[in-house]
Amino acid sequence: MRITLVKKLLADGQDCRKCRDVMERLERGGHLGRIDRILVADERNPASAGWMVAQHYGVETAPFFVVRHDDGREQVYTVFLAFLRDVLQPPSLTPAATDAEVEQLKDLANRNGLDRL
């Protein structure tokens, strides 16, 4: 399996807020090492790799993940919670989340429109 993360870089050079949140969660969970490649959709460069990948997959929000399975199938995840559940923490390995953690992840997943590409 090969995992690509596409994140958005704002015109001021900073990661978008949702991208920062997801990166922090990946780091805290010890999952950052599972990400094989990070591409950037840079607001200052419409030809950046992240923009090209977003266009290819028809994705309009950041961050998002492209998972290429060993059998060649590709899946795109635009919701971090679903990516975490399906890819990084399959049910057999997932400890029960606290109510507070579930609420935080729901809040992050529901931040629609804040970080449109």
mmCIF file of C-alpha atoms in Angstrom:
data_model
loop_
_atom_site.group_PDB
_atom_site.id
_atom_site.type_symbol
_atom_site.label_atom_id
_atom_site.label_comp_id
_atom_site.label_asym_id
_atom_site.label_seq_id
_atom_site.Cartn_x
_atom_site.Cartn_y
_atom_site.Cartn_z
ATOM 1 C CA MET A 1 0.000 0.000 0.000
ATOM 2 C CA ARG A 2 1.175 3.503 -0.860
ATOM 3 C CA ILE A 3 -0.368 6.532 0.856
ATOM 4 C CA THR A 4 -0.216 10.066 -0.531
ATOM 5 C CA LEU A 5 -1.343 13.068 1.493
ATOM 6 C CA VAL A 6 -2.284 16.230 -0.394
ATOM 7 C CA LYS A 7 -2.330 19.370 1.721
ATOM 8 C CA LYS A 8 -2.980 23.007 0.927
ATOM 9 C CA LEU A 9 -0.456 25.800 1.368
ATOM 10 C CA LEU A 10 -2.013 29.245 1.701
ATOM 11 C CA ALA A 11 -0.765 32.363 -0.062
ATOM 12 C CA ASP A 12 1.035 33.409 3.142
ATOM 13 C CA GLY A 13 3.106 30.200 3.060
ATOM 14 C CA GLN A 14 1.290 28.490 5.942
ATOM 15 C CA ASP A 15 -0.586 25.188 5.813
ATOM 16 C CA CYS A 16 -4.361 25.598 5.866
ATOM 17 C CA ARG A 17 -5.924 25.174 9.298
ATOM 18 C CA LYS A 18 -7.509 21.802 8.580
ATOM 19 C CA CYS A 19 -4.215 20.540 7.110
ATOM 20 C CA ARG A 20 -2.360 21.607 10.270
ATOM 21 C CA ASP A 21 -4.942 19.783 12.392
ATOM 22 C CA VAL A 22 -4.597 16.587 10.374
ATOM 23 C CA MET A 23 -0.787 16.730 10.427
ATOM 24 C CA GLU A 24 -0.854 17.152 14.217
ATOM 25 C CA ARG A 25 -3.204 14.184 14.581
ATOM 26 C CA LEU A 26 -0.991 12.042 12.355
ATOM 27 C CA GLU A 27 2.050 12.967 14.437
ATOM 28 C CA ARG A 28 0.323 12.432 17.802
ATOM 29 C CA GLY A 29 -1.021 9.075 16.676
ATOM 30 C CA GLY A 30 2.392 7.936 15.427
ATOM 31 C CA HIS A 31 0.996 7.578 11.895
ATOM 32 C CA LEU A 32 3.091 10.119 10.003
ATOM 33 C CA GLY A 33 5.637 7.445 9.108
ATOM 34 C CA ARG A 34 2.919 5.554 7.223
ATOM 35 C CA ILE A 35 2.512 8.431 4.760
ATOM 36 C CA ASP A 36 4.696 7.689 1.753
ATOM 37 C CA ARG A 37 4.392 11.034 0.003
ATOM 38 C CA ILE A 38 3.122 14.519 0.811
ATOM 39 C CA LEU A 39 2.119 16.764 -2.073
ATOM 40 C CA VAL A 40 1.300 20.448 -1.751
ATOM 41 C CA ALA A 41 -1.493 22.383 -3.445
ATOM 42 C CA ASP A 42 0.175 25.792 -3.239
ATOM 43 C CA GLU A 43 -2.136 28.793 -3.662
ATOM 44 C CA ARG A 44 0.835 30.687 -5.107
ATOM 45 C CA ASN A 45 1.443 28.058 -7.790
ATOM 46 C CA PRO A 46 -1.587 26.658 -9.632
ATOM 47 C CA ALA A 47 0.707 24.182 -11.388
ATOM 48 C CA SER A 48 1.927 22.614 -8.127
ATOM 49 C CA ALA A 49 1.698 18.843 -7.795
ATOM 50 C CA GLY A 50 -1.095 18.991 -5.222
ATOM 51 C CA TRP A 51 -3.341 20.996 -7.545
ATOM 52 C CA MET A 52 -2.708 18.531 -10.365
ATOM 53 C CA VAL A 53 -3.589 15.531 -8.200
ATOM 54 C CA ALA A 54 -6.709 17.293 -6.856
ATOM 55 C CA GLN A 55 -7.833 18.009 -10.398
ATOM 56 C CA HIS A 56 -7.111 14.434 -11.503
ATOM 57 C CA TYR A 57 -9.297 12.988 -8.727
ATOM 58 C CA GLY A 58 -11.891 15.773 -8.788
ATOM 59 C CA VAL A 59 -11.254 16.728 -5.168
ATOM 60 C CA GLU A 60 -12.108 20.251 -4.025
ATOM 61 C CA THR A 61 -11.091 20.198 -0.347
ATOM 62 C CA ALA A 62 -7.853 19.764 1.531
ATOM 63 C CA PRO A 63 -6.363 17.759 2.972
ATOM 64 C CA PHE A 64 -7.106 14.480 1.269
ATOM 65 C CA PHE A 65 -5.456 11.090 0.958
ATOM 66 C CA VAL A 66 -4.936 8.804 -2.020
ATOM 67 C CA VAL A 67 -4.393 5.182 -1.070
ATOM 68 C CA ARG A 68 -3.003 2.899 -3.748
ATOM 69 C CA HIS A 69 -3.460 -0.723 -2.753
ATOM 70 C CA ASP A 70 -1.043 -3.462 -3.713
ATOM 71 C CA ASP A 71 -3.569 -4.822 -6.211
ATOM 72 C CA GLY A 72 -3.588 -1.459 -8.059
ATOM 73 C CA ARG A 73 -6.901 -0.154 -6.696
ATOM 74 C CA GLU A 74 -6.973 3.472 -5.597
ATOM 75 C CA GLN A 75 -9.179 5.038 -2.963
ATOM 76 C CA VAL A 76 -9.497 8.735 -2.216
ATOM 77 C CA TYR A 77 -10.333 9.853 1.303
ATOM 78 C CA THR A 78 -11.470 13.420 1.881
ATOM 79 C CA VAL A 79 -12.559 12.761 5.472
ATOM 80 C CA PHE A 80 -9.702 12.176 7.892
ATOM 81 C CA LEU A 81 -11.816 10.136 10.310
ATOM 82 C CA ALA A 82 -12.730 7.654 7.564
ATOM 83 C CA PHE A 83 -9.091 7.427 6.453
ATOM 84 C CA LEU A 84 -7.970 6.852 10.031
ATOM 85 C CA ARG A 85 -10.604 4.173 10.603
ATOM 86 C CA ASP A 86 -10.220 2.346 7.277
ATOM 87 C CA VAL A 87 -6.498 2.607 6.617
ATOM 88 C CA LEU A 88 -4.441 3.549 9.654
ATOM 89 C CA GLN A 89 -6.455 1.879 12.399
ATOM 90 C CA PRO A 90 -8.346 -1.117 11.049
ATOM 91 C CA PRO A 91 -10.953 -2.416 13.545
ATOM 92 C CA SER A 92 -8.778 -5.252 14.803
ATOM 93 C CA LEU A 93 -6.122 -2.747 15.923
ATOM 94 C CA THR A 94 -8.283 0.178 16.989
ATOM 95 C CA PRO A 95 -8.617 0.943 20.698
ATOM 96 C CA ALA A 96 -11.992 2.303 21.730
ATOM 97 C CA ALA A 97 -12.103 6.074 21.283
ATOM 98 C CA THR A 98 -13.251 8.251 24.119
ATOM 99 C CA ASP A 99 -16.380 10.334 23.632
ATOM 100 C CA ALA A 100 -14.226 13.474 23.596
ATOM 101 C CA GLU A 101 -11.988 12.052 20.844
ATOM 102 C CA VAL A 102 -15.005 11.089 18.754
ATOM 103 C CA GLU A 103 -16.429 14.605 19.118
ATOM 104 C CA GLN A 104 -13.094 16.198 18.154
ATOM 105 C CA LEU A 105 -12.834 14.020 15.049
ATOM 106 C CA LYS A 106 -16.444 14.766 14.084
ATOM 107 C CA ASP A 107 -15.728 18.483 14.466
ATOM 108 C CA LEU A 108 -12.671 18.176 12.233
ATOM 109 C CA ALA A 109 -14.586 16.176 9.624
ATOM 110 C CA ASN A 110 -17.422 18.727 9.574
ATOM 111 C CA ARG A 111 -15.319 21.764 8.791
ATOM 112 C CA ASN A 112 -16.690 21.854 5.290
ATOM 113 C CA GLY A 113 -15.856 24.816 3.133
ATOM 114 C CA LEU A 114 -13.038 26.145 5.280
ATOM 115 C CA ASP A 115 -10.269 24.779 3.146
ATOM 116 C CA ARG A 116 -11.638 24.513 -0.359
ATOM 117 C CA LEU A 117 -9.049 24.018 -3.056
#
